[in-house]
Amino acid sequence: MPRVVVKSQQNGPNLVFVDGKVSTALCRCGHSAGKPYCDGTHAKVEFKAPAHETVILE
Ligand code: FES
């Protein structure tokens, strides 16, 4: 079974890692034009949030 970890970047998206490699970047600021994916808009809107890590599957 793959190891899936979500690492919320400080002031940025949720990076989804599968077996240690970035699989995708999901928007958590709510402003991406391409939801559910991050398009970089978080920087323009000066999104602020702490970093966080969650293990989904091991
Ligand atoms: S987190 Fe990057 S656009 Fe929302």
mmCIF file of N, CA and C and ligand atoms in Angstrom:
data_model
loop_
_atom_site.group_PDB
_atom_site.id
_atom_site.type_symbol
_atom_site.label_atom_id
_atom_site.label_comp_id
_atom_site.label_asym_id
_atom_site.label_seq_id
_atom_site.Cartn_x
_atom_site.Cartn_y
_atom_site.Cartn_z
ATOM 1 N N MET A 1 0.846 -1.185 0.000
ATOM 2 C CA MET A 1 0.000 0.000 0.000
ATOM 3 C C MET A 1 0.890 1.245 0.000
ATOM 4 N N PRO A 2 0.563 2.231 -0.838
ATOM 5 C CA PRO A 2 1.379 3.450 -0.878
ATOM 6 C C PRO A 2 1.224 4.260 0.410
ATOM 7 N N ARG A 3 2.267 5.013 0.713
ATOM 8 C CA ARG A 3 2.208 5.930 1.857
ATOM 9 C C ARG A 3 1.774 7.281 1.306
ATOM 10 N N VAL A 4 0.666 7.815 1.815
ATOM 11 C CA VAL A 4 0.125 9.092 1.349
ATOM 12 C C VAL A 4 0.167 10.085 2.503
ATOM 13 N N VAL A 5 0.847 11.197 2.261
ATOM 14 C CA VAL A 5 0.985 12.238 3.279
ATOM 15 C C VAL A 5 0.584 13.565 2.658
ATOM 16 N N VAL A 6 -0.187 14.350 3.404
ATOM 17 C CA VAL A 6 -0.533 15.708 2.977
ATOM 18 C C VAL A 6 0.262 16.671 3.834
ATOM 19 N N LYS A 7 1.061 17.510 3.157
ATOM 20 C CA LYS A 7 1.834 18.525 3.865
ATOM 21 C C LYS A 7 1.302 19.891 3.465
ATOM 22 N N SER A 8 0.642 20.534 4.410
ATOM 23 C CA SER A 8 0.143 21.888 4.177
ATOM 24 C C SER A 8 1.317 22.842 4.284
ATOM 25 N N GLN A 9 1.548 23.576 3.217
ATOM 26 C CA GLN A 9 2.667 24.504 3.185
ATOM 27 C C GLN A 9 2.308 25.800 3.902
ATOM 28 N N GLN A 10 3.281 26.381 4.603
ATOM 29 C CA GLN A 10 2.997 27.647 5.262
ATOM 30 C C GLN A 10 2.559 28.660 4.205
ATOM 31 N N ASN A 11 1.399 29.256 4.402
ATOM 32 C CA ASN A 11 0.827 30.273 3.500
ATOM 33 C C ASN A 11 0.632 29.750 2.083
ATOM 34 N N GLY A 12 0.449 28.429 1.931
ATOM 35 C CA GLY A 12 0.341 27.851 0.595
ATOM 36 C C GLY A 12 -0.553 26.633 0.545
ATOM 37 N N PRO A 13 -0.404 25.856 -0.521
ATOM 38 C CA PRO A 13 -1.316 24.735 -0.778
ATOM 39 C C PRO A 13 -1.045 23.495 0.071
ATOM 40 N N ASN A 14 -1.914 22.525 -0.088
ATOM 41 C CA ASN A 14 -1.713 21.196 0.477
ATOM 42 C C ASN A 14 -0.989 20.367 -0.580
ATOM 43 N N LEU A 15 0.243 19.989 -0.281
ATOM 44 C CA LEU A 15 0.972 19.115 -1.201
ATOM 45 C C LEU A 15 0.684 17.681 -0.812
ATOM 46 N N VAL A 16 0.284 16.879 -1.795
ATOM 47 C CA VAL A 16 0.002 15.464 -1.563
ATOM 48 C C VAL A 16 1.214 14.663 -2.016
ATOM 49 N N PHE A 17 1.827 13.953 -1.094
ATOM 50 C CA PHE A 17 2.977 13.102 -1.379
ATOM 51 C C PHE A 17 2.530 11.651 -1.414
ATOM 52 N N VAL A 18 2.901 10.941 -2.445
ATOM 53 C CA VAL A 18 2.661 9.500 -2.538
ATOM 54 C C VAL A 18 4.030 8.832 -2.595
ATOM 55 N N ASP A 19 4.298 8.014 -1.595
ATOM 56 C CA ASP A 19 5.605 7.350 -1.480
ATOM 57 C C ASP A 19 6.757 8.349 -1.603
ATOM 58 N N GLY A 20 6.599 9.513 -0.959
ATOM 59 C CA GLY A 20 7.683 10.486 -0.881
ATOM 60 C C GLY A 20 7.807 11.448 -2.049
ATOM 61 N N LYS A 21 6.977 11.280 -3.077
ATOM 62 C CA LYS A 21 7.039 12.180 -4.240
ATOM 63 C C LYS A 21 5.767 13.018 -4.308
ATOM 64 N N VAL A 22 5.925 14.293 -4.683
ATOM 65 C CA VAL A 22 4.755 15.165 -4.800
ATOM 66 C C VAL A 22 3.867 14.655 -5.925
ATOM 67 N N SER A 23 2.606 14.401 -5.573
ATOM 68 C CA SER A 23 1.635 13.931 -6.553
ATOM 69 C C SER A 23 0.820 15.093 -7.104
ATOM 70 N N THR A 24 0.405 16.013 -6.216
ATOM 71 C CA THR A 24 -0.394 17.151 -6.649
ATOM 72 C C THR A 24 -0.390 18.233 -5.577
ATOM 73 N N ALA A 25 -0.797 19.431 -5.958
ATOM 74 C CA ALA A 25 -0.917 20.556 -5.028
ATOM 75 C C ALA A 25 -2.371 21.001 -5.025
ATOM 76 N N LEU A 26 -2.999 20.891 -3.865
ATOM 77 C CA LEU A 26 -4.412 21.239 -3.743
ATOM 78 C C LEU A 26 -4.564 22.598 -3.066
ATOM 79 N N CYS A 27 -5.460 23.414 -3.623
ATOM 80 C CA CYS A 27 -5.714 24.756 -3.093
ATOM 81 C C CYS A 27 -6.338 24.669 -1.705
ATOM 82 N N ARG A 28 -5.848 25.496 -0.805
ATOM 83 C CA ARG A 28 -6.527 25.607 0.492
ATOM 84 C C ARG A 28 -6.820 27.060 0.824
ATOM 85 N N CYS A 29 -6.522 27.977 -0.104
ATOM 86 C CA CYS A 29 -6.851 29.389 0.146
ATOM 87 C C CYS A 29 -8.247 29.729 -0.355
ATOM 88 N N GLY A 30 -8.778 28.903 -1.280
ATOM 89 C CA GLY A 30 -10.124 29.139 -1.805
ATOM 90 C C GLY A 30 -10.176 30.076 -2.996
ATOM 91 N N HIS A 31 -9.041 30.536 -3.514
ATOM 92 C CA HIS A 31 -9.036 31.536 -4.590
ATOM 93 C C HIS A 31 -8.528 31.012 -5.925
ATOM 94 N N SER A 32 -8.147 29.753 -6.016
ATOM 95 C CA SER A 32 -7.638 29.214 -7.279
ATOM 96 C C SER A 32 -8.731 29.211 -8.347
ATOM 97 N N ALA A 33 -8.349 29.565 -9.564
ATOM 98 C CA ALA A 33 -9.283 29.490 -10.687
ATOM 99 C C ALA A 33 -9.380 28.052 -11.199
ATOM 100 N N GLY A 34 -8.504 27.199 -10.753
ATOM 101 C CA GLY A 34 -8.487 25.815 -11.219
ATOM 102 C C GLY A 34 -8.731 24.822 -10.110
ATOM 103 N N LYS A 35 -9.620 25.158 -9.178
ATOM 104 C CA LYS A 35 -9.893 24.258 -8.055
ATOM 105 C C LYS A 35 -10.224 22.863 -8.568
ATOM 106 N N PRO A 36 -9.792 21.832 -7.910
ATOM 107 C CA PRO A 36 -9.231 21.820 -6.568
ATOM 108 C C PRO A 36 -7.720 22.055 -6.524
ATOM 109 N N TYR A 37 -7.113 22.364 -7.680
ATOM 110 C CA TYR A 37 -5.660 22.482 -7.725
ATOM 111 C C TYR A 37 -5.198 23.911 -7.444
ATOM 112 N N CYS A 38 -4.042 24.031 -6.849
ATOM 113 C CA CYS A 38 -3.417 25.330 -6.594
ATOM 114 C C CYS A 38 -2.917 25.908 -7.919
ATOM 115 N N ASP A 39 -3.199 27.176 -8.162
ATOM 116 C CA ASP A 39 -2.667 27.846 -9.356
ATOM 117 C C ASP A 39 -1.734 29.005 -8.989
ATOM 118 N N GLY A 40 -1.367 29.089 -7.721
ATOM 119 C CA GLY A 40 -0.437 30.125 -7.287
ATOM 120 C C GLY A 40 -1.092 31.400 -6.797
ATOM 121 N N THR A 41 -2.416 31.483 -6.901
ATOM 122 C CA THR A 41 -3.128 32.705 -6.499
ATOM 123 C C THR A 41 -2.967 33.016 -5.020
ATOM 124 N N HIS A 42 -2.667 32.005 -4.215
ATOM 125 C CA HIS A 42 -2.514 32.242 -2.765
ATOM 126 C C HIS A 42 -1.502 33.333 -2.480
ATOM 127 N N ALA A 43 -0.493 33.462 -3.321
ATOM 128 C CA ALA A 43 0.521 34.501 -3.098
ATOM 129 C C ALA A 43 -0.068 35.894 -3.350
ATOM 130 N N LYS A 44 -0.884 36.028 -4.410
ATOM 131 C CA LYS A 44 -1.495 37.323 -4.743
ATOM 132 C C LYS A 44 -2.442 37.786 -3.651
ATOM 133 N N VAL A 45 -3.202 36.831 -3.072
ATOM 134 C CA VAL A 45 -4.189 37.211 -2.048
ATOM 135 C C VAL A 45 -3.573 37.209 -0.649
ATOM 136 N N GLU A 46 -2.265 36.946 -0.595
ATOM 137 C CA GLU A 46 -1.526 36.950 0.676
ATOM 138 C C GLU A 46 -2.169 36.036 1.723
ATOM 139 N N PHE A 47 -2.501 34.813 1.245
ATOM 140 C CA PHE A 47 -3.074 33.791 2.117
ATOM 141 C C PHE A 47 -2.120 33.489 3.269
ATOM 142 N N LYS A 48 -2.660 33.424 4.465
ATOM 143 C CA LYS A 48 -1.856 33.140 5.656
ATOM 144 C C LYS A 48 -2.413 31.918 6.383
ATOM 145 N N ALA A 49 -1.556 30.915 6.581
ATOM 146 C CA ALA A 49 -1.944 29.726 7.335
ATOM 147 C C ALA A 49 -0.669 28.991 7.739
ATOM 148 N N PRO A 50 -0.706 28.309 8.864
ATOM 149 C CA PRO A 50 0.492 27.598 9.305
ATOM 150 C C PRO A 50 0.728 26.305 8.527
ATOM 151 N N ALA A 51 1.967 25.824 8.593
ATOM 152 C CA ALA A 51 2.295 24.531 8.001
ATOM 153 C C ALA A 51 1.699 23.426 8.874
ATOM 154 N N HIS A 52 1.414 22.283 8.228
ATOM 155 C CA HIS A 52 0.811 21.168 8.949
ATOM 156 C C HIS A 52 1.067 19.903 8.156
ATOM 157 N N GLU A 53 1.149 18.755 8.834
ATOM 158 C CA GLU A 53 1.371 17.498 8.125
ATOM 159 C C GLU A 53 0.400 16.451 8.624
ATOM 160 N N THR A 54 -0.225 15.733 7.693
ATOM 161 C CA THR A 54 -1.180 14.689 8.043
ATOM 162 C C THR A 54 -0.861 13.442 7.241
ATOM 163 N N VAL A 55 -0.723 12.309 7.912
ATOM 164 C CA VAL A 55 -0.530 11.037 7.224
ATOM 165 C C VAL A 55 -1.913 10.462 6.945
ATOM 166 N N ILE A 56 -2.208 10.212 5.664
ATOM 167 C CA ILE A 56 -3.521 9.713 5.270
ATOM 168 C C ILE A 56 -3.525 8.178 5.232
ATOM 169 N N LEU A 57 -2.517 7.607 4.585
ATOM 170 C CA LEU A 57 -2.427 6.146 4.465
ATOM 171 C C LEU A 57 -0.993 5.714 4.728
ATOM 172 N N GLU A 58 -0.833 4.583 5.379
ATOM 173 C CA GLU A 58 0.512 4.007 5.539
ATOM 174 C C GLU A 58 0.434 2.530 5.269
HETATM 175 S S1 FES B 1 -3.460 27.507 -2.182
HETATM 176 FE FE1 FES B 1 -2.570 28.077 -4.028
HETATM 177 S S2 FES B 1 -4.165 28.998 -5.138
HETATM 178 FE FE2 FES B 1 -5.082 28.451 -3.264
#
